Amino acid sequence: MSEQKVLPWYQSPIEKQLFKELTKRSDLKALAQLVPHLLLTIALGTISYRAFHTLPLYLSIPIYYVFTNVYNFLGLSSGIHEMSHGTVFKTKALNLFFMNVVSFLTWSDYVFYRTSHYFTHRTFISYLRRAFGIIRGEWEEMIFPEDSVDKRKELIRWNRILVIGHLLIASLIVLSGNYLLLLFITYPIASSSILSYLVTKTQHTGLQADIADSRKCCRSVKLNPLYEFLY
């Protein structure tokens, strides 16, 4: 096996019991957070879809913009981020199930993200490349070395699910003749993620890089109630 380097991250002093209480997981609380978000996304998608049929473009496009921003908060910037740590649902099966569902909806490679915690490689070409089993570049070779056969298989399998699954959905939509549905099922993640991007990047912008101390490379941000709910 390849040697894995472990960074000596600074650990803030905290009582073990308090830390345990603060990180306690709950299926009920997780569902109370995720299900309303999914329902809100579906509701906004339905409203936006109807708006394209009944309202002029200068009104329907802003509604679609709101929908896509809410949709994007389901992705790597928040929902999948926490589920990849296994810190959302107490039941591992529920955590894995919803992580797969949300990852598929948002074109998210949770296998790559969970391993690298790095999500700038989110392009269709990279998904397609990894779906064909092509692991390329210093970063990918480091986190998915050749001797990590199971990890590579999991990565390739999920990318194939993403690519084939969305191509099948897109094909069915095209065959149905209702091309507008493409904007709501396979395209939302690519249309607008500015709000989730800003919330995420604000936590790191202007801080130190290449340092194993989260106090110096991360900051807490205070959000309004709506953004708190989405994030």
Tab-separated table of N, CA and C in Angstrom, residues 54-196:
chain	number	residue	atom	x	y	z
A	54	THR	N	-46.295	30.351	-18.848
A	54	THR	CA	-47.364	31.335	-18.648
A	54	THR	C	-46.886	32.778	-18.550
A	55	LEU	N	-45.607	32.995	-18.280
A	55	LEU	CA	-45.099	34.350	-18.075
A	55	LEU	C	-44.070	34.702	-19.140
A	56	PRO	N	-43.850	35.992	-19.366
A	56	PRO	CA	-42.794	36.404	-20.299
A	56	PRO	C	-41.419	36.064	-19.733
A	57	LEU	N	-40.416	35.993	-20.605
A	57	LEU	CA	-39.077	35.580	-20.198
A	57	LEU	C	-38.473	36.473	-19.123
A	58	TYR	N	-38.747	37.773	-19.174
A	58	TYR	CA	-38.139	38.673	-18.196
A	58	TYR	C	-38.652	38.407	-16.783
A	59	LEU	N	-39.735	37.653	-16.656
A	59	LEU	CA	-40.224	37.241	-15.340
A	59	LEU	C	-39.863	35.783	-15.032
A	60	SER	N	-39.921	34.934	-16.027
A	60	SER	CA	-39.667	33.507	-15.792
A	60	SER	C	-38.193	33.208	-15.528
A	61	ILE	N	-37.286	33.963	-16.156
A	61	ILE	CA	-35.853	33.726	-15.941
A	61	ILE	C	-35.423	34.034	-14.506
A	62	PRO	N	-35.848	35.170	-13.894
A	62	PRO	CA	-35.497	35.403	-12.483
A	62	PRO	C	-36.033	34.318	-11.547
A	63	ILE	N	-37.228	33.801	-11.845
A	63	ILE	CA	-37.783	32.722	-11.025
A	63	ILE	C	-36.918	31.472	-11.151
A	64	TYR	N	-36.483	31.191	-12.362
A	64	TYR	CA	-35.593	30.048	-12.595
A	64	TYR	C	-34.261	30.246	-11.875
A	65	TYR	N	-33.790	31.476	-11.839
A	65	TYR	CA	-32.534	31.800	-11.156
A	65	TYR	C	-32.638	31.473	-9.664
A	66	VAL	N	-33.770	31.812	-9.052
A	66	VAL	CA	-33.988	31.498	-7.638
A	66	VAL	C	-33.995	29.982	-7.442
A	67	PHE	N	-34.709	29.282	-8.305
A	67	PHE	CA	-34.780	27.814	-8.227
A	67	PHE	C	-33.396	27.177	-8.303
A	68	THR	N	-32.588	27.590	-9.272
A	68	THR	CA	-31.278	26.959	-9.454
A	68	THR	C	-30.333	27.242	-8.293
A	69	ASN	N	-30.450	28.406	-7.686
A	69	ASN	CA	-29.597	28.702	-6.537
A	69	ASN	C	-29.974	27.851	-5.335
A	70	VAL	N	-31.270	27.670	-5.106
A	70	VAL	CA	-31.713	26.789	-4.026
A	70	VAL	C	-31.295	25.352	-4.324
A	71	TYR	N	-31.423	24.941	-5.566
A	71	TYR	CA	-31.027	23.600	-6.022
A	71	TYR	C	-29.547	23.353	-5.749
A	72	ASN	N	-28.722	24.335	-6.053
A	72	ASN	CA	-27.274	24.166	-5.922
A	72	ASN	C	-26.811	24.032	-4.481
A	73	PHE	N	-27.582	24.548	-3.534
A	73	PHE	CA	-27.210	24.398	-2.127
A	73	PHE	C	-27.295	22.940	-1.666
A	74	LEU	N	-27.942	22.086	-2.449
A	74	LEU	CA	-27.990	20.661	-2.112
A	74	LEU	C	-26.660	19.973	-2.371
A	75	GLY	N	-25.811	20.612	-3.164
A	75	GLY	CA	-24.601	19.972	-3.658
A	75	GLY	C	-23.424	19.965	-2.710
A	76	LEU	N	-22.241	20.003	-3.300
A	76	LEU	CA	-20.998	19.835	-2.550
A	76	LEU	C	-20.740	20.929	-1.533
A	77	SER	N	-21.297	22.120	-1.766
A	77	SER	CA	-20.988	23.231	-0.868
A	77	SER	C	-21.599	23.062	0.509
A	78	SER	N	-22.647	22.245	0.638
A	78	SER	CA	-23.277	22.113	1.952
A	78	SER	C	-23.725	20.687	2.245
A	79	GLY	N	-24.829	20.244	1.618
A	79	GLY	CA	-25.396	18.946	1.973
A	79	GLY	C	-24.433	17.783	1.849
A	80	ILE	N	-23.847	17.633	0.663
A	80	ILE	CA	-22.934	16.509	0.428
A	80	ILE	C	-21.660	16.663	1.241
A	81	HIS	N	-21.258	17.897	1.449
A	81	HIS	CA	-20.072	18.168	2.269
A	81	HIS	C	-20.195	17.464	3.615
A	82	GLU	N	-21.316	17.705	4.292
A	82	GLU	CA	-21.485	17.123	5.625
A	82	GLU	C	-21.733	15.621	5.562
A	83	MET	N	-22.523	15.185	4.588
A	83	MET	CA	-22.794	13.751	4.487
A	83	MET	C	-21.535	12.962	4.144
A	84	SER	N	-20.606	13.586	3.432
A	84	SER	CA	-19.352	12.899	3.110
A	84	SER	C	-18.519	12.648	4.360
A	85	HIS	N	-18.757	13.452	5.404
A	85	HIS	CA	-18.081	13.241	6.685
A	85	HIS	C	-18.830	12.228	7.554
A	86	GLY	N	-20.048	11.869	7.141
A	86	GLY	CA	-20.859	10.965	7.945
A	86	GLY	C	-21.390	11.616	9.198
A	87	THR	N	-21.570	12.952	9.166
A	87	THR	CA	-21.964	13.685	10.373
A	87	THR	C	-23.414	14.149	10.350
A	88	VAL	N	-24.205	13.684	9.377
A	88	VAL	CA	-25.585	14.163	9.261
A	88	VAL	C	-26.559	13.168	9.884
A	89	PHE	N	-26.700	12.015	9.272
A	89	PHE	CA	-27.608	10.990	9.783
A	89	PHE	C	-26.886	10.065	10.756
A	90	LYS	N	-27.600	9.663	11.783
A	90	LYS	CA	-27.035	8.706	12.731
A	90	LYS	C	-26.929	7.330	12.080
A	91	THR	N	-27.925	6.993	11.260
A	91	THR	CA	-27.931	5.711	10.561
A	91	THR	C	-27.091	5.812	9.293
A	92	LYS	N	-26.049	5.004	9.213
A	92	LYS	CA	-25.124	5.083	8.082
A	92	LYS	C	-25.821	4.819	6.749
A	93	ALA	N	-26.771	3.892	6.745
A	93	ALA	CA	-27.481	3.557	5.508
A	93	ALA	C	-28.267	4.754	4.986
A	94	LEU	N	-28.902	5.504	5.885
A	94	LEU	CA	-29.638	6.705	5.482
A	94	LEU	C	-28.690	7.766	4.949
A	95	ASN	N	-27.563	7.917	5.618
A	95	ASN	CA	-26.570	8.904	5.187
A	95	ASN	C	-26.076	8.584	3.774
A	96	LEU	N	-25.783	7.308	3.527
A	96	LEU	CA	-25.293	6.888	2.215
A	96	LEU	C	-26.384	7.015	1.151
A	97	PHE	N	-27.617	6.647	1.510
A	97	PHE	CA	-28.729	6.721	0.557
A	97	PHE	C	-28.956	8.150	0.083
A	98	PHE	N	-29.101	9.075	1.024
A	98	PHE	CA	-29.373	10.459	0.652
A	98	PHE	C	-28.166	11.119	-0.003
A	99	MET	N	-26.970	10.703	0.379
A	99	MET	CA	-25.784	11.248	-0.270
A	99	MET	C	-25.755	10.834	-1.740
A	100	ASN	N	-26.161	9.601	-2.027
A	100	ASN	CA	-26.227	9.139	-3.411
A	100	ASN	C	-27.310	9.873	-4.191
A	101	VAL	N	-28.475	10.047	-3.578
A	101	VAL	CA	-29.586	10.732	-4.250
A	101	VAL	C	-29.218	12.171	-4.587
A	102	VAL	N	-28.747	12.903	-3.582
A	102	VAL	CA	-28.418	14.313	-3.781
A	102	VAL	C	-27.220	14.465	-4.716
A	103	SER	N	-26.260	13.568	-4.604
A	103	SER	CA	-25.090	13.627	-5.484
A	103	SER	C	-25.487	13.429	-6.940
A	104	PHE	N	-26.415	12.509	-7.180
A	104	PHE	CA	-26.874	12.284	-8.554
A	104	PHE	C	-27.616	13.507	-9.080
A	105	LEU	N	-28.497	14.061	-8.265
A	105	LEU	CA	-29.275	15.227	-8.689
A	105	LEU	C	-28.389	16.417	-9.020
A	106	THR	N	-27.282	16.554	-8.293
A	106	THR	CA	-26.428	17.740	-8.453
A	106	THR	C	-25.138	17.458	-9.221
A	107	TRP	N	-25.083	16.332	-9.918
A	107	TRP	CA	-23.884	15.991	-10.698
A	107	TRP	C	-22.625	16.054	-9.823
A	108	SER	N	-22.698	15.485	-8.644
A	108	SER	CA	-21.584	15.582	-7.700
A	108	SER	C	-20.859	14.246	-7.560
A	109	ASP	N	-19.569	14.271	-7.702
A	109	ASP	CA	-18.739	13.079	-7.514
A	109	ASP	C	-18.328	13.017	-6.049
A	110	TYR	N	-19.219	12.455	-5.228
A	110	TYR	CA	-18.950	12.428	-3.794
A	110	TYR	C	-17.766	11.530	-3.448
A	111	VAL	N	-17.477	10.540	-4.277
A	111	VAL	CA	-16.333	9.656	-4.020
A	111	VAL	C	-15.034	10.452	-4.116
A	112	PHE	N	-14.916	11.237	-5.184
A	112	PHE	CA	-13.732	12.073	-5.366
A	112	PHE	C	-13.662	13.144	-4.282
A	113	TYR	N	-14.807	13.764	-3.999
A	113	TYR	CA	-14.838	14.845	-3.012
A	113	TYR	C	-14.533	14.335	-1.614
A	114	ARG	N	-15.110	13.200	-1.266
A	114	ARG	CA	-14.896	12.637	0.073
A	114	ARG	C	-13.429	12.325	0.295
A	115	THR	N	-12.762	11.874	-0.752
A	115	THR	CA	-11.349	11.527	-0.650
A	115	THR	C	-10.459	12.755	-0.688
A	116	SER	N	-10.789	13.688	-1.530
A	116	SER	CA	-9.905	14.842	-1.728
A	116	SER	C	-10.355	16.094	-1.002
A	117	HIS	N	-11.694	16.161	-0.699
A	117	HIS	CA	-12.260	17.365	-0.102
A	117	HIS	C	-11.924	18.588	-0.955
A	118	TYR	N	-12.029	18.362	-2.246
A	118	TYR	CA	-11.590	19.385	-3.201
A	118	TYR	C	-12.509	19.294	-4.397
A	119	PHE	N	-13.248	20.379	-4.708
A	119	PHE	CA	-14.277	20.227	-5.720
A	119	PHE	C	-14.157	21.192	-6.888
A	120	THR	N	-12.953	21.499	-7.309
A	120	THR	CA	-12.809	22.356	-8.473
A	120	THR	C	-12.777	21.545	-9.765
A	121	HIS	N	-12.790	20.213	-9.669
A	121	HIS	CA	-12.711	19.371	-10.867
A	121	HIS	C	-14.092	18.922	-11.322
A	122	ARG	N	-15.106	19.756	-11.134
A	122	ARG	CA	-16.462	19.370	-11.465
A	122	ARG	C	-16.800	19.781	-12.894
A	123	THR	N	-16.360	19.021	-13.859
A	123	THR	CA	-16.702	19.260	-15.251
A	123	THR	C	-17.158	17.951	-15.860
A	124	PHE	N	-17.993	18.042	-16.883
A	124	PHE	CA	-18.499	16.832	-17.530
A	124	PHE	C	-17.356	15.996	-18.086
A	125	ILE	N	-16.338	16.683	-18.631
A	125	ILE	CA	-15.209	15.969	-19.220
A	125	ILE	C	-14.485	15.129	-18.172
A	126	SER	N	-14.320	15.693	-16.965
A	126	SER	CA	-13.627	14.931	-15.918
A	126	SER	C	-14.459	13.733	-15.481
A	127	TYR	N	-15.797	13.902	-15.413
A	127	TYR	CA	-16.665	12.771	-15.080
A	127	TYR	C	-16.571	11.693	-16.155
A	128	LEU	N	-16.620	12.128	-17.420
A	128	LEU	CA	-16.558	11.187	-18.531
A	128	LEU	C	-15.222	10.451	-18.548
A	129	ARG	N	-14.151	11.197	-18.298
A	129	ARG	CA	-12.806	10.597	-18.286
A	129	ARG	C	-12.702	9.532	-17.196
A	130	ARG	N	-13.165	9.885	-15.988
A	130	ARG	CA	-13.076	8.920	-14.890
A	130	ARG	C	-14.049	7.758	-15.085
A	131	ALA	N	-15.154	7.992	-15.799
A	131	ALA	CA	-16.089	6.907	-16.103
A	131	ALA	C	-15.431	5.847	-16.973
A	132	PHE	N	-14.459	6.266	-17.792
A	132	PHE	CA	-13.703	5.329	-18.621
A	132	PHE	C	-12.471	4.793	-17.892
A	133	GLY	N	-12.372	5.096	-16.596
A	133	GLY	CA	-11.283	4.552	-15.791
A	133	GLY	C	-9.964	5.273	-15.943
A	134	ILE	N	-9.996	6.505	-16.477
A	134	ILE	CA	-8.757	7.255	-16.690
A	134	ILE	C	-8.493	8.159	-15.489
A	135	ILE	N	-7.531	7.809	-14.675
A	135	ILE	CA	-7.106	8.611	-13.530
A	135	ILE	C	-5.860	9.358	-13.967
A	136	ARG	N	-5.925	10.689	-13.982
A	136	ARG	CA	-4.837	11.450	-14.581
A	136	ARG	C	-4.495	12.661	-13.725
A	137	GLY	N	-3.215	13.017	-13.718
A	137	GLY	CA	-2.771	14.204	-12.994
A	137	GLY	C	-2.191	13.857	-11.634
A	138	GLU	N	-1.311	14.709	-11.161
A	138	GLU	CA	-0.603	14.448	-9.902
A	138	GLU	C	-1.566	14.307	-8.733
A	139	TRP	N	-2.581	15.187	-8.679
A	139	TRP	CA	-3.519	15.168	-7.555
A	139	TRP	C	-4.337	13.880	-7.537
A	140	GLU	N	-4.899	13.513	-8.672
A	140	GLU	CA	-5.705	12.297	-8.731
A	140	GLU	C	-4.863	11.055	-8.458
A	141	GLU	N	-3.657	11.032	-8.990
A	141	GLU	CA	-2.777	9.889	-8.765
A	141	GLU	C	-2.398	9.764	-7.289
A	142	MET	N	-2.333	10.900	-6.602
A	142	MET	CA	-1.949	10.878	-5.192
A	142	MET	C	-3.082	10.356	-4.316
A	143	ILE	N	-4.319	10.789	-4.582
A	143	ILE	CA	-5.425	10.376	-3.715
A	143	ILE	C	-6.073	9.070	-4.162
A	144	PHE	N	-5.825	8.689	-5.421
A	144	PHE	CA	-6.291	7.390	-5.917
A	144	PHE	C	-5.121	6.642	-6.550
A	145	PRO	N	-4.138	6.236	-5.739
A	145	PRO	CA	-2.961	5.539	-6.277
A	145	PRO	C	-3.351	4.197	-6.899
A	146	GLU	N	-2.475	3.677	-7.728
A	146	GLU	CA	-2.759	2.445	-8.466
A	146	GLU	C	-3.044	1.260	-7.552
A	147	ASP	N	-2.419	1.248	-6.368
A	147	ASP	CA	-2.628	0.101	-5.483
A	147	ASP	C	-3.928	0.205	-4.682
A	148	SER	N	-4.635	1.332	-4.785
A	148	SER	CA	-5.935	1.475	-4.117
A	148	SER	C	-7.033	1.038	-5.087
A	149	VAL	N	-7.058	-0.246	-5.364
A	149	VAL	CA	-7.954	-0.787	-6.389
A	149	VAL	C	-9.423	-0.543	-6.052
A	150	ASP	N	-9.808	-0.799	-4.804
A	150	ASP	CA	-11.207	-0.640	-4.416
A	150	ASP	C	-11.657	0.812	-4.520
A	151	LYS	N	-10.800	1.741	-4.106
A	151	LYS	CA	-11.140	3.157	-4.187
A	151	LYS	C	-11.311	3.592	-5.636
A	152	ARG	N	-10.443	3.101	-6.495
A	152	ARG	CA	-10.543	3.445	-7.920
A	152	ARG	C	-11.821	2.865	-8.528
A	153	LYS	N	-12.142	1.640	-8.151
A	153	LYS	CA	-13.358	1.015	-8.669
A	153	LYS	C	-14.593	1.802	-8.244
A	154	GLU	N	-14.619	2.249	-6.989
A	154	GLU	CA	-15.751	3.024	-6.492
A	154	GLU	C	-15.866	4.345	-7.243
A	155	LEU	N	-14.725	4.997	-7.472
A	155	LEU	CA	-14.705	6.264	-8.205
A	155	LEU	C	-15.231	6.083	-9.627
A	156	ILE	N	-14.729	5.076	-10.317
A	156	ILE	CA	-15.136	4.814	-11.702
A	156	ILE	C	-16.615	4.438	-11.766
A	157	ARG	N	-17.058	3.600	-10.831
A	157	ARG	CA	-18.456	3.164	-10.819
A	157	ARG	C	-19.400	4.348	-10.650
A	158	TRP	N	-19.096	5.258	-9.724
A	158	TRP	CA	-19.990	6.389	-9.492
A	158	TRP	C	-20.007	7.345	-10.682
A	159	ASN	N	-18.865	7.582	-11.294
A	159	ASN	CA	-18.827	8.450	-12.470
A	159	ASN	C	-19.614	7.845	-13.626
A	160	ARG	N	-19.606	6.534	-13.757
A	160	ARG	CA	-20.412	5.879	-14.789
A	160	ARG	C	-21.899	6.042	-14.502
A	161	ILE	N	-22.263	5.941	-13.229
A	161	ILE	CA	-23.665	6.147	-12.852
A	161	ILE	C	-24.101	7.567	-13.198
A	162	LEU	N	-23.258	8.540	-12.883
A	162	LEU	CA	-23.578	9.934	-13.187
A	162	LEU	C	-23.761	10.155	-14.683
A	163	VAL	N	-22.776	9.750	-15.455
A	163	VAL	CA	-22.791	10.014	-16.897
A	163	VAL	C	-23.915	9.244	-17.592
A	164	ILE	N	-23.979	7.935	-17.366
A	164	ILE	CA	-24.986	7.111	-18.035
A	164	ILE	C	-26.390	7.484	-17.570
A	165	GLY	N	-26.544	7.698	-16.256
A	165	GLY	CA	-27.852	8.050	-15.713
A	165	GLY	C	-28.398	9.333	-16.302
A	166	HIS	N	-27.579	10.372	-16.331
A	166	HIS	CA	-28.047	11.656	-16.857
A	166	HIS	C	-28.217	11.626	-18.370
A	167	LEU	N	-27.391	10.871	-19.067
A	167	LEU	CA	-27.569	10.740	-20.518
A	167	LEU	C	-28.877	10.020	-20.840
A	168	LEU	N	-29.224	9.011	-20.047
A	168	LEU	CA	-30.491	8.310	-20.246
A	168	LEU	C	-31.670	9.238	-19.986
A	169	ILE	N	-31.589	10.000	-18.895
A	169	ILE	CA	-32.662	10.945	-18.578
A	169	ILE	C	-32.800	11.987	-19.680
A	170	ALA	N	-31.663	12.533	-20.114
A	170	ALA	CA	-31.684	13.539	-21.178
A	170	ALA	C	-32.255	12.957	-22.468
A	171	SER	N	-31.914	11.713	-22.773
A	171	SER	CA	-32.423	11.066	-23.986
A	171	SER	C	-33.937	10.898	-23.925
A	172	LEU	N	-34.443	10.478	-22.769
A	172	LEU	CA	-35.886	10.315	-22.606
A	172	LEU	C	-36.609	11.647	-22.744
A	173	ILE	N	-36.000	12.706	-22.202
A	173	ILE	CA	-36.602	14.033	-22.312
A	173	ILE	C	-36.645	14.485	-23.767
A	174	VAL	N	-35.548	14.280	-24.478
A	174	VAL	CA	-35.490	14.663	-25.894
A	174	VAL	C	-36.522	13.878	-26.701
A	175	LEU	N	-36.641	12.582	-26.431
A	175	LEU	CA	-37.613	11.753	-27.141
A	175	LEU	C	-39.047	12.190	-26.848
A	176	SER	N	-39.267	12.693	-25.630
A	176	SER	CA	-40.613	13.154	-25.271
A	176	SER	C	-40.970	14.465	-25.958
A	177	GLY	N	-39.945	15.191	-26.407
A	177	GLY	CA	-40.178	16.471	-27.071
A	177	GLY	C	-40.329	17.639	-26.117
A	178	ASN	N	-40.295	17.357	-24.810
A	178	ASN	CA	-40.441	18.428	-23.813
A	178	ASN	C	-39.050	18.883	-23.370
A	179	TYR	N	-38.353	19.578	-24.253
A	179	TYR	CA	-36.952	19.938	-24.013
A	179	TYR	C	-36.768	20.828	-22.786
A	180	LEU	N	-37.806	21.528	-22.404
A	180	LEU	CA	-37.709	22.429	-21.257
A	180	LEU	C	-37.322	21.683	-19.982
A	181	LEU	N	-37.709	20.417	-19.893
A	181	LEU	CA	-37.399	19.630	-18.695
A	181	LEU	C	-35.901	19.483	-18.464
A	182	LEU	N	-35.110	19.596	-19.525
A	182	LEU	CA	-33.655	19.508	-19.369
A	182	LEU	C	-33.139	20.569	-18.406
A	183	LEU	N	-33.785	21.732	-18.408
A	183	LEU	CA	-33.360	22.822	-17.528
A	183	LEU	C	-33.612	22.509	-16.063
A	184	PHE	N	-34.493	21.540	-15.800
A	184	PHE	CA	-34.901	21.278	-14.420
A	184	PHE	C	-34.378	19.960	-13.865
A	185	ILE	N	-33.890	19.082	-14.715
A	185	ILE	CA	-33.451	17.774	-14.233
A	185	ILE	C	-31.950	17.559	-14.395
A	186	THR	N	-31.389	17.939	-15.502
A	186	THR	CA	-29.959	17.687	-15.708
A	186	THR	C	-29.109	18.948	-15.742
A	187	TYR	N	-29.739	20.104	-15.927
A	187	TYR	CA	-28.959	21.324	-16.136
A	187	TYR	C	-28.871	22.279	-14.944
A	188	PRO	N	-29.740	22.224	-13.942
A	188	PRO	CA	-29.735	23.247	-12.883
A	188	PRO	C	-28.385	23.474	-12.221
A	189	ILE	N	-27.609	22.412	-12.025
A	189	ILE	CA	-26.338	22.536	-11.317
A	189	ILE	C	-25.347	23.393	-12.088
A	190	ALA	N	-25.539	23.503	-13.407
A	190	ALA	CA	-24.599	24.262	-14.237
A	190	ALA	C	-25.065	25.683	-14.501
A	191	SER	N	-26.295	26.002	-14.110
A	191	SER	CA	-26.853	27.295	-14.495
A	191	SER	C	-26.556	28.410	-13.505
A	192	SER	N	-26.624	28.134	-12.225
A	192	SER	CA	-26.346	29.199	-11.258
A	192	SER	C	-26.028	28.623	-9.884
A	193	SER	N	-24.800	28.842	-9.440
A	193	SER	CA	-24.397	28.398	-8.103
A	193	SER	C	-23.694	29.532	-7.364
A	194	ILE	N	-23.985	30.766	-7.779
A	194	ILE	CA	-23.247	31.914	-7.249
A	194	ILE	C	-23.426	32.077	-5.742
A	195	LEU	N	-24.642	31.854	-5.238
A	195	LEU	CA	-24.875	32.066	-3.807
A	195	LEU	C	-24.141	31.032	-2.957
A	196	SER	N	-24.254	29.765	-3.319
A	196	SER	CA	-23.547	28.729	-2.553
A	196	SER	C	-22.041	28.896	-2.687
